Amino acid sequence: MSTNGNVAERAAELRDEQVHARRVRVDRMFAVLLGIQYLAGILGAIAVSPYAWAGKEKVLHMHVWIAILGGGGIVILPILLAIFRPGTTLTRHVIAASQMLSSALLIHLTGGRIETHFHVFGSLAFLAFYLDWKVLLTATTVVAADHFARGIFFPESVYGIANPEWWRFLEHAGWVVFEDIFLVWACVLSLREIDAAAVRQAEVEHLQEQEQLKSAALEMALAELKATA
Amino acid sequence: MTRRLRTAVLIAAALLWVSTVAAAFQAIRRFETTPGRAAIAPRTWPVSSRIQRAADWTLVMLIHPHCSCSRASVQELQAVIESAPTVHPTVLLYRPTSFPRGWEKTDVFEAASRLRRTRVIIDDDGREARLFGGFTSGQTFLYDRNGTLRFAGGITSLRGHAGINRGRTDLVDIMQARAARGTHPVFGCAIASVTEEAK
């Protein structure tokens, strides 16, 4: 193989190592984040609406059950994948979908507060840490599907009006896409920078190897000279 | 953990994940869209009520102080007050007499007390609520100057969801002479339990 081929191969290896290590770290970060969000959802539900009442009688509020069981069901798979299959494509796509479903759940648990919708945008920024624009596509699809489904079954909960236009979910998804455009661009730029750094490191390693070979050859030549002198 | 066991755990978690998402969506949908029991409101003002009728519109809202969904009803009532400057609402706040005093002092009570031009009356054991034939927290009644019922229903779109909705707009439209009467599903906790109703 040519020298350039060796450098390119080593650069690709370094790049893959670096990107994989980064994605494993992000998987672990999301495993912790999903766990924290799960607990926050339960605490939020208990704080906002602990009981449903019928006169003097009270029972645990449906929101608390949904936070415990629904929230638990949403986070269990991504957390297990982050532990057992870190750094894989499947893991980060499941994490992206679960993070968006957690957003939808938190929005419900806080009674549809507009402020909780910011969780979606914050989550997209965190997902961009993967430097994989396809993950953002998965997250955006889940958000759009959630809005589309809720728009059909109970539109007031997502749009605040009873009869929204059929395309209203596209408008909401459009704002997510607006953020996506910049995040995708940032992902591509960051990957290019990692590529460039990997090429530089591979070249340095190659030069060091060449220098070592030259030094070894020189030392050998000197040793031969000394022997013949 | 062996590779086979690990795969089995992940497949089980995947199945749990998909079924939980579907079940949670369905549970939320059912919970939020199922209205409470509608009022059987008297067509004319109940004369035995201790609420004083206003000169033009009399608006009465029933509230269970511990019903978290009723925060949205109080929020919507605020919007009605802003849209109809002449209305002086009365909020009937349920309190069981067998419970210690102060039980009713919740954030819903505080929010209702902060409403402008609004009188909050503690409704012991829901006696006044029964006069109006109301069963659900958030139930709202509007009577005109002749004591005729013009609106009975809720003023939120779903359980615990504030925001513009048909109930609120109908109520305002009636007071602004753009509609004659109206009704809307009510979302909230029951004012009285089944055992209390049976008494």
mmCIF file of C-alpha atoms in Angstrom, chain B residues 11-183:
data_model
loop_
_atom_site.group_PDB
_atom_site.id
_atom_site.type_symbol
_atom_site.label_atom_id
_atom_site.label_comp_id
_atom_site.label_asym_id
_atom_site.label_seq_id
_atom_site.Cartn_x
_atom_site.Cartn_y
_atom_site.Cartn_z
ATOM 1 C CA ILE B 11 -35.887 -7.589 23.054
ATOM 2 C CA ALA B 12 -38.130 -7.701 26.148
ATOM 3 C CA ALA B 13 -37.276 -4.063 26.877
ATOM 4 C CA ALA B 14 -38.070 -3.155 23.239
ATOM 5 C CA LEU B 15 -41.489 -4.816 23.467
ATOM 6 C CA LEU B 16 -42.139 -3.109 26.801
ATOM 7 C CA TRP B 17 -41.051 0.202 25.291
ATOM 8 C CA VAL B 18 -43.432 -0.010 22.318
ATOM 9 C CA SER B 19 -46.388 -1.257 24.376
ATOM 10 C CA THR B 20 -45.817 1.347 27.113
ATOM 11 C CA VAL B 21 -45.733 4.208 24.656
ATOM 12 C CA ALA B 22 -48.997 3.026 23.066
ATOM 13 C CA ALA B 23 -50.668 2.356 26.443
ATOM 14 C CA ALA B 24 -49.515 5.683 27.948
ATOM 15 C CA PHE B 25 -50.788 7.579 24.900
ATOM 16 C CA GLN B 26 -54.151 5.833 25.148
ATOM 17 C CA ALA B 27 -54.384 6.355 28.940
ATOM 18 C CA ILE B 28 -53.582 10.057 28.625
ATOM 19 C CA ARG B 29 -56.062 10.437 25.768
ATOM 20 C CA ARG B 30 -58.843 8.740 27.714
ATOM 21 C CA PHE B 31 -58.100 10.621 30.939
ATOM 22 C CA GLU B 32 -57.868 14.055 29.380
ATOM 23 C CA THR B 33 -60.788 13.777 27.002
ATOM 24 C CA THR B 34 -63.331 12.140 29.324
ATOM 25 C CA PRO B 35 -65.570 14.853 30.754
ATOM 26 C CA GLY B 36 -66.996 14.836 34.264
ATOM 27 C CA ARG B 37 -70.677 14.418 35.036
ATOM 28 C CA ALA B 38 -72.683 17.222 33.442
ATOM 29 C CA ALA B 39 -74.884 19.390 35.639
ATOM 30 C CA ILE B 40 -78.641 19.047 35.820
ATOM 31 C CA ALA B 41 -79.003 22.771 36.225
ATOM 32 C CA PRO B 42 -82.316 24.461 37.078
ATOM 33 C CA ARG B 43 -83.602 26.524 34.144
ATOM 34 C CA THR B 44 -84.276 29.398 36.520
ATOM 35 C CA TRP B 45 -82.250 30.781 39.400
ATOM 36 C CA PRO B 46 -82.576 28.583 42.530
ATOM 37 C CA VAL B 47 -84.355 30.861 44.979
ATOM 38 C CA SER B 48 -82.994 29.110 48.065
ATOM 39 C CA SER B 49 -79.428 29.949 47.057
ATOM 40 C CA ARG B 50 -77.586 32.295 49.410
ATOM 41 C CA ILE B 51 -75.733 33.841 46.478
ATOM 42 C CA GLN B 52 -76.919 37.323 45.675
ATOM 43 C CA ARG B 53 -77.838 37.733 42.024
ATOM 44 C CA ALA B 54 -76.138 40.514 40.080
ATOM 45 C CA ALA B 55 -78.016 43.242 38.225
ATOM 46 C CA ASP B 56 -77.264 41.821 34.775
ATOM 47 C CA TRP B 57 -75.238 38.592 34.518
ATOM 48 C CA THR B 58 -74.666 36.191 37.390
ATOM 49 C CA LEU B 59 -71.818 33.753 36.869
ATOM 50 C CA VAL B 60 -71.250 30.872 39.289
ATOM 51 C CA MET B 61 -68.354 28.399 39.168
ATOM 52 C CA LEU B 62 -68.066 25.273 41.314
ATOM 53 C CA ILE B 63 -64.556 24.371 42.445
ATOM 54 C CA HIS B 64 -63.063 21.497 44.394
ATOM 55 C CA PRO B 65 -60.018 23.130 46.058
ATOM 56 C CA HIS B 66 -57.828 20.033 45.671
ATOM 57 C CA CYS B 67 -58.686 19.393 42.012
ATOM 58 C CA SER B 68 -55.475 20.128 40.117
ATOM 59 C CA CYS B 69 -57.401 20.286 36.821
ATOM 60 C CA SER B 70 -59.395 23.224 38.200
ATOM 61 C CA ARG B 71 -56.345 25.482 38.053
ATOM 62 C CA ALA B 72 -57.091 25.658 34.323
ATOM 63 C CA SER B 73 -60.774 26.475 35.007
ATOM 64 C CA VAL B 74 -59.764 29.366 37.289
ATOM 65 C CA GLN B 75 -57.290 30.551 34.661
ATOM 66 C CA GLU B 76 -60.048 30.494 32.045
ATOM 67 C CA LEU B 77 -62.384 32.360 34.405
ATOM 68 C CA GLN B 78 -59.732 35.080 34.569
ATOM 69 C CA ALA B 79 -59.896 35.326 30.764
ATOM 70 C CA VAL B 80 -63.714 35.564 30.913
ATOM 71 C CA ILE B 81 -63.476 38.365 33.518
ATOM 72 C CA GLU B 82 -61.088 40.270 31.245
ATOM 73 C CA SER B 83 -63.405 39.851 28.244
ATOM 74 C CA ALA B 84 -66.610 40.756 30.112
ATOM 75 C CA PRO B 85 -65.952 43.845 32.279
ATOM 76 C CA THR B 86 -69.438 43.896 33.824
ATOM 77 C CA VAL B 87 -69.509 40.364 35.194
ATOM 78 C CA HIS B 88 -69.017 39.711 38.931
ATOM 79 C CA PRO B 89 -68.476 35.951 39.304
ATOM 80 C CA THR B 90 -69.003 33.846 42.394
ATOM 81 C CA VAL B 91 -66.781 30.840 43.033
ATOM 82 C CA LEU B 92 -68.304 28.158 45.253
ATOM 83 C CA LEU B 93 -65.449 26.330 46.941
ATOM 84 C CA TYR B 94 -66.355 22.867 48.192
ATOM 85 C CA ARG B 95 -65.397 21.980 51.768
ATOM 86 C CA PRO B 96 -66.525 18.943 53.777
ATOM 87 C CA THR B 97 -67.560 20.104 57.265
ATOM 88 C CA SER B 98 -66.003 17.000 58.819
ATOM 89 C CA PHE B 99 -62.553 18.087 57.598
ATOM 90 C CA PRO B 100 -60.345 20.510 59.589
ATOM 91 C CA ARG B 101 -60.562 24.216 58.782
ATOM 92 C CA GLY B 102 -57.886 25.287 56.349
ATOM 93 C CA TRP B 103 -58.195 22.097 54.274
ATOM 94 C CA GLU B 104 -59.592 24.246 51.487
ATOM 95 C CA LYS B 105 -56.649 26.695 51.495
ATOM 96 C CA THR B 106 -54.902 25.364 48.420
ATOM 97 C CA ASP B 107 -53.262 27.067 45.440
ATOM 98 C CA VAL B 108 -56.595 26.748 43.599
ATOM 99 C CA PHE B 109 -58.262 28.651 46.463
ATOM 100 C CA GLU B 110 -55.511 31.289 46.341
ATOM 101 C CA ALA B 111 -55.859 31.645 42.567
ATOM 102 C CA ALA B 112 -59.648 32.029 42.839
ATOM 103 C CA SER B 113 -59.224 34.597 45.652
ATOM 104 C CA ARG B 114 -56.929 36.678 43.444
ATOM 105 C CA LEU B 115 -59.494 36.939 40.625
ATOM 106 C CA ARG B 116 -60.792 40.451 40.118
ATOM 107 C CA ARG B 117 -64.460 41.264 40.916
ATOM 108 C CA THR B 118 -64.875 37.698 42.184
ATOM 109 C CA ARG B 119 -66.446 36.527 45.436
ATOM 110 C CA VAL B 120 -65.261 33.202 46.838
ATOM 111 C CA ILE B 121 -67.794 31.420 49.049
ATOM 112 C CA ILE B 122 -66.991 28.297 51.043
ATOM 113 C CA ASP B 123 -69.631 25.754 50.135
ATOM 114 C CA ASP B 124 -70.012 23.452 53.147
ATOM 115 C CA ASP B 125 -70.552 19.861 52.009
ATOM 116 C CA GLY B 126 -71.435 21.153 48.536
ATOM 117 C CA ARG B 127 -74.936 22.274 49.556
ATOM 118 C CA GLU B 128 -74.982 25.206 47.111
ATOM 119 C CA ALA B 129 -73.538 23.011 44.379
ATOM 120 C CA ARG B 130 -76.497 20.668 44.814
ATOM 121 C CA LEU B 131 -78.932 23.578 44.445
ATOM 122 C CA PHE B 132 -77.369 24.276 41.070
ATOM 123 C CA GLY B 133 -77.350 20.599 40.138
ATOM 124 C CA GLY B 134 -73.559 20.586 39.664
ATOM 125 C CA PHE B 135 -71.376 17.529 40.148
ATOM 126 C CA THR B 136 -68.001 18.451 38.695
ATOM 127 C CA SER B 137 -65.304 20.947 39.636
ATOM 128 C CA GLY B 138 -65.061 23.654 36.991
ATOM 129 C CA GLN B 139 -68.798 23.555 36.282
ATOM 130 C CA THR B 140 -69.911 27.066 35.358
ATOM 131 C CA PHE B 141 -73.409 28.559 35.246
ATOM 132 C CA LEU B 142 -74.487 31.843 33.722
ATOM 133 C CA TYR B 143 -77.875 33.330 34.557
ATOM 134 C CA ASP B 144 -79.238 36.480 32.934
ATOM 135 C CA ARG B 145 -80.917 39.425 34.670
ATOM 136 C CA ASN B 146 -84.266 37.572 34.648
ATOM 137 C CA GLY B 147 -82.734 34.572 36.394
ATOM 138 C CA THR B 148 -82.853 32.390 33.278
ATOM 139 C CA LEU B 149 -80.061 29.888 32.739
ATOM 140 C CA ARG B 150 -78.068 30.804 29.627
ATOM 141 C CA PHE B 151 -74.936 28.674 29.985
ATOM 142 C CA ALA B 152 -74.080 25.489 31.857
ATOM 143 C CA GLY B 153 -70.820 23.673 31.305
ATOM 144 C CA GLY B 154 -67.062 23.760 31.603
ATOM 145 C CA ILE B 155 -64.749 26.441 30.264
ATOM 146 C CA THR B 156 -61.648 24.348 29.541
ATOM 147 C CA SER B 157 -60.976 22.331 26.421
ATOM 148 C CA LEU B 158 -59.728 19.239 28.279
ATOM 149 C CA ARG B 159 -58.781 18.128 31.770
ATOM 150 C CA GLY B 160 -56.343 20.667 33.152
ATOM 151 C CA HIS B 161 -55.785 22.392 29.815
ATOM 152 C CA ALA B 162 -56.023 26.148 29.778
ATOM 153 C CA GLY B 163 -56.351 27.927 26.435
ATOM 154 C CA ILE B 164 -59.034 29.228 24.155
ATOM 155 C CA ASN B 165 -61.990 26.847 23.887
ATOM 156 C CA ARG B 166 -65.627 26.740 22.846
ATOM 157 C CA GLY B 167 -66.955 26.878 26.436
ATOM 158 C CA ARG B 168 -65.128 30.089 27.244
ATOM 159 C CA THR B 169 -65.962 31.771 23.915
ATOM 160 C CA ASP B 170 -69.653 30.761 24.180
ATOM 161 C CA LEU B 171 -69.839 32.248 27.671
ATOM 162 C CA VAL B 172 -68.358 35.550 26.508
ATOM 163 C CA ASP B 173 -70.488 35.559 23.341
ATOM 164 C CA ILE B 174 -73.680 35.195 25.414
ATOM 165 C CA MET B 175 -72.718 38.131 27.648
ATOM 166 C CA GLN B 176 -71.899 40.206 24.558
ATOM 167 C CA ALA B 177 -75.241 39.286 22.936
ATOM 168 C CA ARG B 178 -73.583 37.312 20.143
ATOM 169 C CA ALA B 179 -75.189 34.035 21.245
ATOM 170 C CA ALA B 180 -78.379 33.091 23.097
ATOM 171 C CA ARG B 181 -77.271 30.125 25.183
ATOM 172 C CA GLY B 182 -74.592 27.489 25.364
ATOM 173 C CA THR B 183 -73.227 24.358 26.911
#
